XYZ file of C-alpha atoms in Angstrom:
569
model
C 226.476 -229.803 -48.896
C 225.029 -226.779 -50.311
C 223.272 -228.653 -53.352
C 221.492 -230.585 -51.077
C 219.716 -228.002 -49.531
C 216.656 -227.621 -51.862
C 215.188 -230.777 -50.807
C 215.856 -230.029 -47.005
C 213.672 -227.024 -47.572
C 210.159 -228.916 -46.287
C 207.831 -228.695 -43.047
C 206.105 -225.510 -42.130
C 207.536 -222.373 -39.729
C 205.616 -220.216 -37.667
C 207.240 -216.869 -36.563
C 206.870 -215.674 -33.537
C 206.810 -211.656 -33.446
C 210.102 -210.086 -33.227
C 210.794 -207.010 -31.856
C 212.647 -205.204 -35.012
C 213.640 -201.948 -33.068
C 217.308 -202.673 -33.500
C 220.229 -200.081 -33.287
C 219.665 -197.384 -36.455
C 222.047 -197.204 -39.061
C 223.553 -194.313 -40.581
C 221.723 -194.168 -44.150
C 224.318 -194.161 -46.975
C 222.980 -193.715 -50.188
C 223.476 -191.767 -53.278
C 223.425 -187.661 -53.436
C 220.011 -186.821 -55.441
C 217.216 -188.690 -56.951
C 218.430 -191.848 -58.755
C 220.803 -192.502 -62.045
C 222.569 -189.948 -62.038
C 225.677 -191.294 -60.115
C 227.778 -194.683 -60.471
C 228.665 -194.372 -56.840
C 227.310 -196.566 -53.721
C 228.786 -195.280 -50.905
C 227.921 -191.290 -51.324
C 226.005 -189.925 -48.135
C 222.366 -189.400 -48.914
C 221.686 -185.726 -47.691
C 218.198 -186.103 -46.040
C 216.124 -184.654 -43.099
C 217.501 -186.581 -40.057
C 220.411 -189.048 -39.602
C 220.578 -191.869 -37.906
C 223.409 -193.440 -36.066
C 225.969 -196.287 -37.384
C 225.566 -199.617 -35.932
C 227.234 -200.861 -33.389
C 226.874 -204.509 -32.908
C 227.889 -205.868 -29.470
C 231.248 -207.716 -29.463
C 231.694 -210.507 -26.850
C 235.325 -211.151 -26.248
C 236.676 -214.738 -24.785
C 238.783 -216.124 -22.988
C 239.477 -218.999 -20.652
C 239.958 -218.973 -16.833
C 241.693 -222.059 -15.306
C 238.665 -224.748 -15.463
C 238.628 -224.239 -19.474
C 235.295 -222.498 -19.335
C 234.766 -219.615 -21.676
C 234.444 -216.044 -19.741
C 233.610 -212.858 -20.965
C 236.937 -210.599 -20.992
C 235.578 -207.814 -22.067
C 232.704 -206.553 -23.814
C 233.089 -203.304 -26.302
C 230.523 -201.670 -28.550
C 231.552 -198.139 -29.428
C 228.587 -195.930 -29.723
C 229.328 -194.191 -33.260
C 228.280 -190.567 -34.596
C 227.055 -190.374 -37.738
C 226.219 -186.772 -40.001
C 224.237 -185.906 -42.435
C 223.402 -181.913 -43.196
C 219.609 -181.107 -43.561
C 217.825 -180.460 -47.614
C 216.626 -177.025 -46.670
C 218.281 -174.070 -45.940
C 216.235 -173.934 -42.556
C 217.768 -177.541 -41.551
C 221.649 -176.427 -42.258
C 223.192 -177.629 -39.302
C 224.899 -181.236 -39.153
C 223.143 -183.452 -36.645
C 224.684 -185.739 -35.698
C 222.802 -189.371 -33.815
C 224.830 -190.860 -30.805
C 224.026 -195.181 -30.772
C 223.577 -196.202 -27.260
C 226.655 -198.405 -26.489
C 224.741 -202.168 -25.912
C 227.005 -203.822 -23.191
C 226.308 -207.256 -21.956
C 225.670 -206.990 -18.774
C 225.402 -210.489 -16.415
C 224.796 -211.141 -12.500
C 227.388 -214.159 -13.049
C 229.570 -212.861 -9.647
C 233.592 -211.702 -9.545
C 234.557 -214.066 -12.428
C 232.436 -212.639 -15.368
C 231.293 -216.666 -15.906
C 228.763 -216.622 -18.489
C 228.325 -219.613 -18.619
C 226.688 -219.158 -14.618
C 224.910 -216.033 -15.824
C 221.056 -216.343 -15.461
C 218.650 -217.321 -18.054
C 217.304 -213.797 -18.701
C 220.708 -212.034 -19.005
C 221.752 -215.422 -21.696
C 218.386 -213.965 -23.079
C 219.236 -210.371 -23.190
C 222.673 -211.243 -24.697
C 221.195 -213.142 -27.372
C 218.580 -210.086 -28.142
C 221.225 -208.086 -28.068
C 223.803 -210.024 -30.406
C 220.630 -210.406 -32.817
C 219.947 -207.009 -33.396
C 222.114 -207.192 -36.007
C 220.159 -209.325 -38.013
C 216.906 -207.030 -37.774
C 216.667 -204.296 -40.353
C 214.971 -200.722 -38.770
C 212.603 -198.626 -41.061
C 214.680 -196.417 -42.125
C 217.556 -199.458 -43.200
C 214.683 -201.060 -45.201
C 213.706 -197.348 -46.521
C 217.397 -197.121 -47.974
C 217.259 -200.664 -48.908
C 214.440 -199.778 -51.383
C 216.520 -196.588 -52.607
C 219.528 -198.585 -53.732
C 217.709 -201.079 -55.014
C 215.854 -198.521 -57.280
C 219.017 -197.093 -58.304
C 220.523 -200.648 -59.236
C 217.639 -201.155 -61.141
C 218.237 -198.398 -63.070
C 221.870 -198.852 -63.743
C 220.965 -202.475 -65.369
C 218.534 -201.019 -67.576
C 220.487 -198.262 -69.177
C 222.607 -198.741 -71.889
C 225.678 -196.911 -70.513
C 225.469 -198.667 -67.110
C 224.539 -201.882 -67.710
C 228.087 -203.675 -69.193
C 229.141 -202.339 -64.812
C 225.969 -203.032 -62.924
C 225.243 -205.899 -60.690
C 221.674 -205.956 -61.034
C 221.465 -206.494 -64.706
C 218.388 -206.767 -65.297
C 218.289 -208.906 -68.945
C 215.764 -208.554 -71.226
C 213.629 -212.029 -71.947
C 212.330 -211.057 -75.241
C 208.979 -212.450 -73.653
C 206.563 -209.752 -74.953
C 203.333 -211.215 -74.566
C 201.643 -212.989 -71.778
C 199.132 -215.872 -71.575
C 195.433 -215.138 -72.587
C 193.827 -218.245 -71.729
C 193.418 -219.566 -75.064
C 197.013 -221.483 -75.729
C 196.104 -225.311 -76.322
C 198.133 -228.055 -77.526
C 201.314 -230.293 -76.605
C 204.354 -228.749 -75.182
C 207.586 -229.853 -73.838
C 209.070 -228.020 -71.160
C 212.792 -228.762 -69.682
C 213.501 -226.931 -65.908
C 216.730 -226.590 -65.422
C 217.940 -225.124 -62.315
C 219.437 -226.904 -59.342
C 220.772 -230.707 -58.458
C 218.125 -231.904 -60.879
C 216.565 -231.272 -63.752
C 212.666 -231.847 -64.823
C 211.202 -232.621 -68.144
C 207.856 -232.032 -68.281
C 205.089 -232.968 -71.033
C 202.177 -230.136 -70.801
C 198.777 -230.333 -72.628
C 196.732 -226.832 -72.580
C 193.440 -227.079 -72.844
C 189.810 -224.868 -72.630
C 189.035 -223.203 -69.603
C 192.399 -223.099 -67.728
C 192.460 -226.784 -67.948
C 195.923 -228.686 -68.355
C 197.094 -232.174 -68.176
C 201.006 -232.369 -67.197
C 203.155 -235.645 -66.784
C 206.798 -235.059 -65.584
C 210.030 -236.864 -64.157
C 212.619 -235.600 -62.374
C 216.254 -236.381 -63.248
C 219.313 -236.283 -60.876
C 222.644 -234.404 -62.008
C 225.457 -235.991 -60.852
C 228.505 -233.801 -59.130
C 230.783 -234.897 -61.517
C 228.856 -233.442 -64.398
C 227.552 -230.330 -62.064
C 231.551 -229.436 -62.379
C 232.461 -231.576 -65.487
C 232.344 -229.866 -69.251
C 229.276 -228.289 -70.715
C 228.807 -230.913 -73.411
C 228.639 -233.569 -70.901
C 226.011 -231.750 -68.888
C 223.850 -230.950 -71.920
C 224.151 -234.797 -73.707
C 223.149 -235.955 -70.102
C 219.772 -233.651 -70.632
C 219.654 -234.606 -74.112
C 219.840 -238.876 -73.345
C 217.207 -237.839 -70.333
C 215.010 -235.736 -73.022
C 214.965 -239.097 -75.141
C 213.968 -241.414 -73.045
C 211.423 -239.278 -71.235
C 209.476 -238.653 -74.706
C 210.188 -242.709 -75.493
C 208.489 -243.236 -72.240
C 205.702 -240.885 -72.802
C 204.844 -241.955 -76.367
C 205.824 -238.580 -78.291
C 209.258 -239.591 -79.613
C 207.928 -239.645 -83.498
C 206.170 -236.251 -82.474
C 207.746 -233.083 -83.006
C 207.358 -230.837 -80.230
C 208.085 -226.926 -79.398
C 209.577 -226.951 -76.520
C 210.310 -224.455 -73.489
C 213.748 -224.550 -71.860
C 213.535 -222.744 -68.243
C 217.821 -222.069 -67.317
C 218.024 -220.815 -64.023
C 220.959 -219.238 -64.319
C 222.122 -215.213 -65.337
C 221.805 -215.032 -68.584
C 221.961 -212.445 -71.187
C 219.449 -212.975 -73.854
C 219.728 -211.704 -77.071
C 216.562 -212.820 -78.201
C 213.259 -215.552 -77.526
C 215.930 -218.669 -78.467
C 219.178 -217.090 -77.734
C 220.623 -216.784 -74.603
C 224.460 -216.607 -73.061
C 225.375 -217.839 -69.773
C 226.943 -215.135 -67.470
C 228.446 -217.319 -64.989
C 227.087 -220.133 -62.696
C 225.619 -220.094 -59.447
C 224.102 -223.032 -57.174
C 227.237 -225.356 -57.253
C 227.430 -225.654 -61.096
C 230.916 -224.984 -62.351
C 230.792 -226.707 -66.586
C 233.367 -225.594 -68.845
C 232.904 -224.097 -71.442
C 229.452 -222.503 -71.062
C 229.721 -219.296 -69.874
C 229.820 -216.626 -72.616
C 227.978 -219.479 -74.720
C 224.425 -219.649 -76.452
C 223.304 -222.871 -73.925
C 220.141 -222.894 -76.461
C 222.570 -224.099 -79.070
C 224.692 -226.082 -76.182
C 221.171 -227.934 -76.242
C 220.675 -227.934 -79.631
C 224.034 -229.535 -80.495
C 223.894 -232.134 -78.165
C 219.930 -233.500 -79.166
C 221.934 -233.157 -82.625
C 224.346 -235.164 -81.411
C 222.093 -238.058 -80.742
C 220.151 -237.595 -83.883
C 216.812 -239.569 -82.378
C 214.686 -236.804 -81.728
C 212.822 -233.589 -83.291
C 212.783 -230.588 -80.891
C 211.684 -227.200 -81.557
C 213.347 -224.889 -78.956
C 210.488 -221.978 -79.100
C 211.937 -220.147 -75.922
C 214.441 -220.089 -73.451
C 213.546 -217.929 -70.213
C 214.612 -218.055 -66.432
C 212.227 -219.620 -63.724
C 210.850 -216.260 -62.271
C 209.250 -215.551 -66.214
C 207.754 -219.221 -65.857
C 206.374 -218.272 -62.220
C 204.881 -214.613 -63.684
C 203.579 -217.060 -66.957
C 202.505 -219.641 -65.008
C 200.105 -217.304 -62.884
C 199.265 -214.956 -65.910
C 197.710 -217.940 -67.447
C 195.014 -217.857 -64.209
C 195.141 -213.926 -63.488
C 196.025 -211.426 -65.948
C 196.894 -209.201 -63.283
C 200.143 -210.901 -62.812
C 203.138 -208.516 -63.519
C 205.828 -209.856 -61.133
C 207.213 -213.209 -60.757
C 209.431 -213.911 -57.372
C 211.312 -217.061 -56.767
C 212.266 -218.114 -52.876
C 213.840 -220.760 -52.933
C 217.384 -222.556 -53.491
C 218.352 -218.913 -54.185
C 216.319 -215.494 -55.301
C 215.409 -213.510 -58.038
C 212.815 -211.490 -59.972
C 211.393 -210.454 -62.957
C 208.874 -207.793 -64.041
C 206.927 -205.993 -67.003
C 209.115 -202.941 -68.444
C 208.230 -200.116 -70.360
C 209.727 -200.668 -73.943
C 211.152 -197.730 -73.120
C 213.193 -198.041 -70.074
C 214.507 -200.925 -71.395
C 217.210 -199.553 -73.087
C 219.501 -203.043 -73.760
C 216.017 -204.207 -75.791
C 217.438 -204.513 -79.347
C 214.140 -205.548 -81.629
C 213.730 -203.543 -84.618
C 210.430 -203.082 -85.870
C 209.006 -203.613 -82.294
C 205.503 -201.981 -81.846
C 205.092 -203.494 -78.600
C 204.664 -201.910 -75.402
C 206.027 -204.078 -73.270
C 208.650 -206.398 -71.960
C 209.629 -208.704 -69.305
C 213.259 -208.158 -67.666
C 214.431 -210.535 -65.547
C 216.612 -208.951 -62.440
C 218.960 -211.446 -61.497
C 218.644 -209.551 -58.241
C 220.941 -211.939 -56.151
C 223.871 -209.934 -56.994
C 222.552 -206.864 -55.475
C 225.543 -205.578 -53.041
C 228.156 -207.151 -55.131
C 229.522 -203.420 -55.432
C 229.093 -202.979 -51.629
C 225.543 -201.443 -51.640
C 224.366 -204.044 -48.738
C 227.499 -203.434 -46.455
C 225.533 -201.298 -44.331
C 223.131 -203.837 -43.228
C 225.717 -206.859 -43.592
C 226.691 -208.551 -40.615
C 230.186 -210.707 -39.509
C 228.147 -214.086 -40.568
C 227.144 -212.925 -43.879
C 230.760 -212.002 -44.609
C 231.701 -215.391 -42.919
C 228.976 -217.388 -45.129
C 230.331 -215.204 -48.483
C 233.993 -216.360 -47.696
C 233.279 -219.487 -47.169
C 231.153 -220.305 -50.235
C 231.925 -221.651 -54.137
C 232.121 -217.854 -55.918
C 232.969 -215.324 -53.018
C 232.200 -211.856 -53.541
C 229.025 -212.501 -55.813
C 225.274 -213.264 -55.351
C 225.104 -211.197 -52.212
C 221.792 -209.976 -51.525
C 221.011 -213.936 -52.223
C 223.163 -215.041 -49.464
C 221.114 -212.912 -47.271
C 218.099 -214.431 -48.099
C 217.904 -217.865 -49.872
C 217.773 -221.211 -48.544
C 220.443 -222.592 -49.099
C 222.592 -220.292 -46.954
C 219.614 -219.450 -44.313
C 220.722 -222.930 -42.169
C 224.044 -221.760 -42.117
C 223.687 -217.971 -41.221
C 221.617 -219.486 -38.296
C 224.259 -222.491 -37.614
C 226.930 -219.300 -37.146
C 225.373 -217.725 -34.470
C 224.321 -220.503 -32.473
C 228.082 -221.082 -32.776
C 229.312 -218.042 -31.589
C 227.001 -217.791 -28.859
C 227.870 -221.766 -28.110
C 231.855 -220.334 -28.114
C 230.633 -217.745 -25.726
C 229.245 -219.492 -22.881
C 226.178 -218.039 -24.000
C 224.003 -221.372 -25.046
C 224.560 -224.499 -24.092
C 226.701 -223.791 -21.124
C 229.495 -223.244 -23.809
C 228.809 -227.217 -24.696
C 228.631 -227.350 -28.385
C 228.794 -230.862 -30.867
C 231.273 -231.614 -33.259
C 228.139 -231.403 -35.827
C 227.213 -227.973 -34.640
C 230.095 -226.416 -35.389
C 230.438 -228.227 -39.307
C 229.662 -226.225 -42.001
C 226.254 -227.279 -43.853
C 225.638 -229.702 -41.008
C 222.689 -227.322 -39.491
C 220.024 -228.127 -42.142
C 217.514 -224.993 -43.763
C 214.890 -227.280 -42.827
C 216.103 -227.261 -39.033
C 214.928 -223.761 -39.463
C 211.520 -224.864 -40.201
C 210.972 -227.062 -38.161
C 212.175 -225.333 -34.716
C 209.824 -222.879 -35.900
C 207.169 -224.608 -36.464
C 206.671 -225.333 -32.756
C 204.011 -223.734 -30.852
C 204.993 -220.762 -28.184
C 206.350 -222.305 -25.529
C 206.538 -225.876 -26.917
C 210.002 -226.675 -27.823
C 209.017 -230.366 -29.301
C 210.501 -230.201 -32.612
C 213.674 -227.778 -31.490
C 214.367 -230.491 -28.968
C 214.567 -233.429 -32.145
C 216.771 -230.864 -33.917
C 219.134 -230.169 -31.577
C 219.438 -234.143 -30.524
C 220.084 -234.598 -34.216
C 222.971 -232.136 -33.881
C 224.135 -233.928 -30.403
C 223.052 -231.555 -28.073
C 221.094 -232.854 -25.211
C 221.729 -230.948 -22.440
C 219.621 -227.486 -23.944
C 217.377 -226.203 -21.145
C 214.078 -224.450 -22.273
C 215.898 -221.073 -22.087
C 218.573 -222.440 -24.696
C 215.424 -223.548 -27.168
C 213.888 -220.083 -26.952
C 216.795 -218.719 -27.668
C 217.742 -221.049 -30.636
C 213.960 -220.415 -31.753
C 214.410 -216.506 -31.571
C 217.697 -216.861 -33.576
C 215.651 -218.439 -36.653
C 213.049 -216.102 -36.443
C 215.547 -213.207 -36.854
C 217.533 -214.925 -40.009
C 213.645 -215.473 -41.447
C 211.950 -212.368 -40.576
C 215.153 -210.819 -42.430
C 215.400 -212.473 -45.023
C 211.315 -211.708 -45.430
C 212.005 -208.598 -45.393
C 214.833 -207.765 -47.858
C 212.587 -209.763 -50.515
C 209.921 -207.309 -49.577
C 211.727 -204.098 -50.110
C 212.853 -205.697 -53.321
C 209.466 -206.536 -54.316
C 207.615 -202.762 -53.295
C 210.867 -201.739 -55.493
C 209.359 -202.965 -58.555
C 205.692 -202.390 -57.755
C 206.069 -198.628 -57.346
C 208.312 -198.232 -60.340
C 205.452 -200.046 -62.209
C 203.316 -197.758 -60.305
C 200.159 -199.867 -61.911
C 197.134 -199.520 -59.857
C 196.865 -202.828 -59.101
C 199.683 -205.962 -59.172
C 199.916 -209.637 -58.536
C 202.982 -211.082 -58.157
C 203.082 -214.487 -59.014
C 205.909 -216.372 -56.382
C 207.893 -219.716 -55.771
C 210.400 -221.384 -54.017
C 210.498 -223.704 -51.309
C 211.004 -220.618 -48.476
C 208.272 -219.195 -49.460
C 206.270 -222.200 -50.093
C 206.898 -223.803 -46.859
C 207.033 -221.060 -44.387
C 203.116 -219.915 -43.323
C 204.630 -216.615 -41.988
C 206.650 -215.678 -44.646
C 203.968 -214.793 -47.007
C 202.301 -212.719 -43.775
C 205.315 -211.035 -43.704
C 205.954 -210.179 -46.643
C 202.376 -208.648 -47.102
C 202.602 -206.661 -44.016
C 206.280 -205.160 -45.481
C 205.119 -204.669 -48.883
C 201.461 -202.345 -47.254
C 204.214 -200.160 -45.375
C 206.699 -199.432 -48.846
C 204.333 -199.370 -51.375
C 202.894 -195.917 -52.864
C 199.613 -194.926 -51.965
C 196.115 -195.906 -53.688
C 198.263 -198.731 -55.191
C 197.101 -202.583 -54.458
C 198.841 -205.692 -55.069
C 198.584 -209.293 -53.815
C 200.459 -212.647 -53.633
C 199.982 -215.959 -55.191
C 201.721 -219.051 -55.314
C 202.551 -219.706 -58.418
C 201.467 -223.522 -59.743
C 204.908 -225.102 -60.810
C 206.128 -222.190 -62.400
C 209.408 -223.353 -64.055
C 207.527 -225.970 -65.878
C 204.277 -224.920 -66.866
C 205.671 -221.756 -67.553
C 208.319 -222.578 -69.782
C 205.973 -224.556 -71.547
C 203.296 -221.684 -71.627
C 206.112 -218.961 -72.763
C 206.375 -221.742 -75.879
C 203.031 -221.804 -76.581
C 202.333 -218.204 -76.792
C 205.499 -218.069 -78.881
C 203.567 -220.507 -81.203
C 200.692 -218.316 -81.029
C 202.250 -215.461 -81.985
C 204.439 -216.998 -84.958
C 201.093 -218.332 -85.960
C 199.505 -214.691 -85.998
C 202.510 -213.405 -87.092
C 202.263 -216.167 -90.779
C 198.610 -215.350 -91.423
């Protein structure tokens, strides 16, 4: 299922505003300012505390017809302490959540499933508060990320953090003034692209490409099957285009961790997306490549570069707008890279360097591996983490990508469905299949106007439910909203992370990915997120990048080229 869900990731959303005031959160963090401390679950000391969540728990069971009733409903209101930073705020305070009970006007029996349509509302506001981060969650959000940042970059940290933030060796960015013939080979998801790229004066390029399926068998099959299949697709895409006598550099995008150890070497950390070859991980996959267009013997390749699709989405836009200093990918799943101080890169190992500069790449989607996100986690991100190919990893992406976003909204409708809740308590036999409720389900029940519930209607009729009433669609179309307007929002205190520890006076960040592409509000979103987090007098701004992973992996080549060309003179 789940490797099918980049190309399910089309149409357009529109959000509706959400109300985001959900129950506060008690702010765990780290004691002090930032390195210092290995630990995630510390209490930050800080000026007020707020209280723990308390999600509302709806309890079933069934009365003699075989309808679902609410039993009992229970949401302890928690206390949570923290002690004040001055000597003048000593005393504990301590917050008190308001317990959030269901309440319904269903008579004696407690039948939800007779409850009105504004107290099915109100239950479904209430259950979704879960799935709204407050101010001061996304405030500590931005905190730990910081200090996961951190740990990646130092030397001491790094072989324990999460966020490891690899160096790229990519040093230099576009100037505007790379020409000539490039390969480029995207490698990322279900299928692969090879792409032939000619730069030329004035921002001018001509690209021809094809895209290549990967089979499941070899998506789980051994690493040299997997790379001869790219090498036999590499050959006959340059026999096709007429360059299979020429001798091209080419740039290999691998979306996939991976630990460089310089501009053409790079080991695998471990898979993600549904790929599970043998025999890669811990392995140069430059040389994996190498070996098997060796192999063949029927083509010259120069491998100038290998680099992850965010550093081809923060090339690709360079090449237009040399403000770009951040690339984002939303997509399939998430991640980031950024330009580094030399500095505070302390895993850069390039004698001789004079440059200033580098670009790290994140691999942010394993932020809260160590537990850092369990305070704004909810029961159906631990239910989509359990249920997927490497439990326990990629967390932060789980919370955000889109290939789990269908499912996290697929649980609740479930839940509520099992609760009398939605659909009178009638679900389908597709609703309640894993992978059957479709990321793109998401866009298009939210691309409906206010009030029109045209395309949430075709959704749920694909699913076999035709018996929703107007008040089930709203409701459905307030549950996507919430997973979205989430989602939008952990990306953005992710992304104001990295701005103000650039702290440049002015940033574009160069972005990608089929979410992002295809949802109108999420770039609204994000923007509006990003004003509130970012320091002041500091601007930034968002652009779609222009196939990224291609023209970016061929444009990391060519300034490789350049440089080896200054470099010779």
């Amino acid at each position: 299922m789940e490797q099918h869900q980049e190309q399910q990731l089309n149409g357009a959303m529109r959000s509706v505003s959400i109300n985001s005031n959900g129950l506060a959160t008690k702010l765990n963090g780290h004691i002090g300012g930032g390195s210092g401390s290995d630990e995630t679950d510390n209490v930050r000391v800080g000026s007020a505390a707020a209280a723990t969540l308390s999600s509302s728990t709806i309890t079933t069971a069934e009365n003699g017809s075989g309808r679902n009733v609410t039993s009992k409903t229970t949401n302890a209101a928690a206390t949570a302490t923290a002690a004040a930073t001055t000597a003048a705020a000593a005393t504990a305070i301590s917050a008190n959540a308001n317990a959030n009970q269901i309440q319904t006007t269903a008579g004696s029996n407690g039948n939800i499933g007779s409850a009105s349509a504004a107290d099915k509302k109100k239950m479904v506001y209430e259950l979704c508060q879960q799935l709204l981060l407050t101010d001061e969650q996304v405030q500590e959000l931005c905190y730990r990320i910081l200090h996961e940042l951190r740990r990646g970059l130092a030397k001491e940290t790094h072989p324990k953090a999460n966020v490891k933030c690899f160096v790229t060796y990519v040093q230099d960015l576009p100037n505007g003034n790379e020409r000539g013939k490039f390969l480029a080979l995207d490698l990322g998801g279900t299928n692969f692209r090879v792409l032939l790229i000619h730069l030329q004066e004035n921002n001018d390029f001509q690209m021809e490409s094809r895209i290549y399926a990967i089979p499941q068998h070899i998506m789980i099959g051994s690493g040299q099957q997997l790379f001869d299949h790219i090498a036999e697709c590499l050959s006959n895409f340059m026999a096709e285009h007429h360059v299979y006598e020429e001798r091209l550099p080419l740039g290999f995008t691998f979306s996939f961790p991976l630990r460089q150890l310089g501009l053409t070497k790079g080991l695998l950390e471990t898979w993600t997306k549904g790929f599970d070859c043998a025999g890669v991980v811990n392995e140069d996959v430059v040389q994996l490549l190498k070996d098997a267009i060796a192999r063949r013997g029927d083509v010259q390749i120069d491998v100038c570069a290998i680099l992850n699709d965010t550093t081809g989405t923060l090339m690709s836009c360079a090449w237009k707008n040399h403000n770009c200093k951040i690339g984002l990918i939303v997509g399939t799943g998430s991640n980031a890279c950024y330009v580094e101080k030399v500095e505070e890169a302390e895993m850069f190992d390039a004698p001789g360097n004079t440059k200033p500069h580098v670009l790290i790449n994140t691999e942010w989607g394993a932020f809260g591996d160590n537990g850092a996100l369990d305070f704004v986690r909810t029961e159906f991100d631990k239910d989509i983490d359990s249920h997927s190919i490497n439990p326990g990893k990629q967390t932060f992406e789980k919370m955000i990508s889109g290939m789990y976003m269908g499912e996290l909204v697929r649980l609740v409708l479930a839940k509520m469905t099992n609760n009398g809740i939605l659909f009178n308590g009638q679900g389908s036999e597709v609703l309640f299949t894993r992978g059957l409720f479709f990321t793109k389900y998401v866009s298009e029940i939210e691309a409906d106007e206010p009030g029109n519930f045209t395309n949430c209607r075709l959704v749920l009729e694909e699913l076999g439910l035709s018996n929703a009433t107007d008040g089930d669609c709203a409701n459905v179309r307030y549950i996507c909203e919430c997973v979205s307007k989430r989602a939008a929002h952990l990306v953005s205190a992710g992304i104001a992370t990295l701005i103000n520890k650039m702290d440049e006076p002015y940033v574009t960040v160069g972005v990608d990915g089929s979410v992002y592409r295809f949802h109108p509000k999420f770039h609204n979103l994000m923007v509006e997120k990003i004003t509130q987090l970012i320091k002041p007098g500091i601007q930034f701004d968002l652009m779609l990048s222009e196939d990224g992973s291609g023209r970016g992996a061929a444009l990391v080549a060519a300034v490789a080229c350049r440089e080896d060309i200054l470099n010779s003179k």
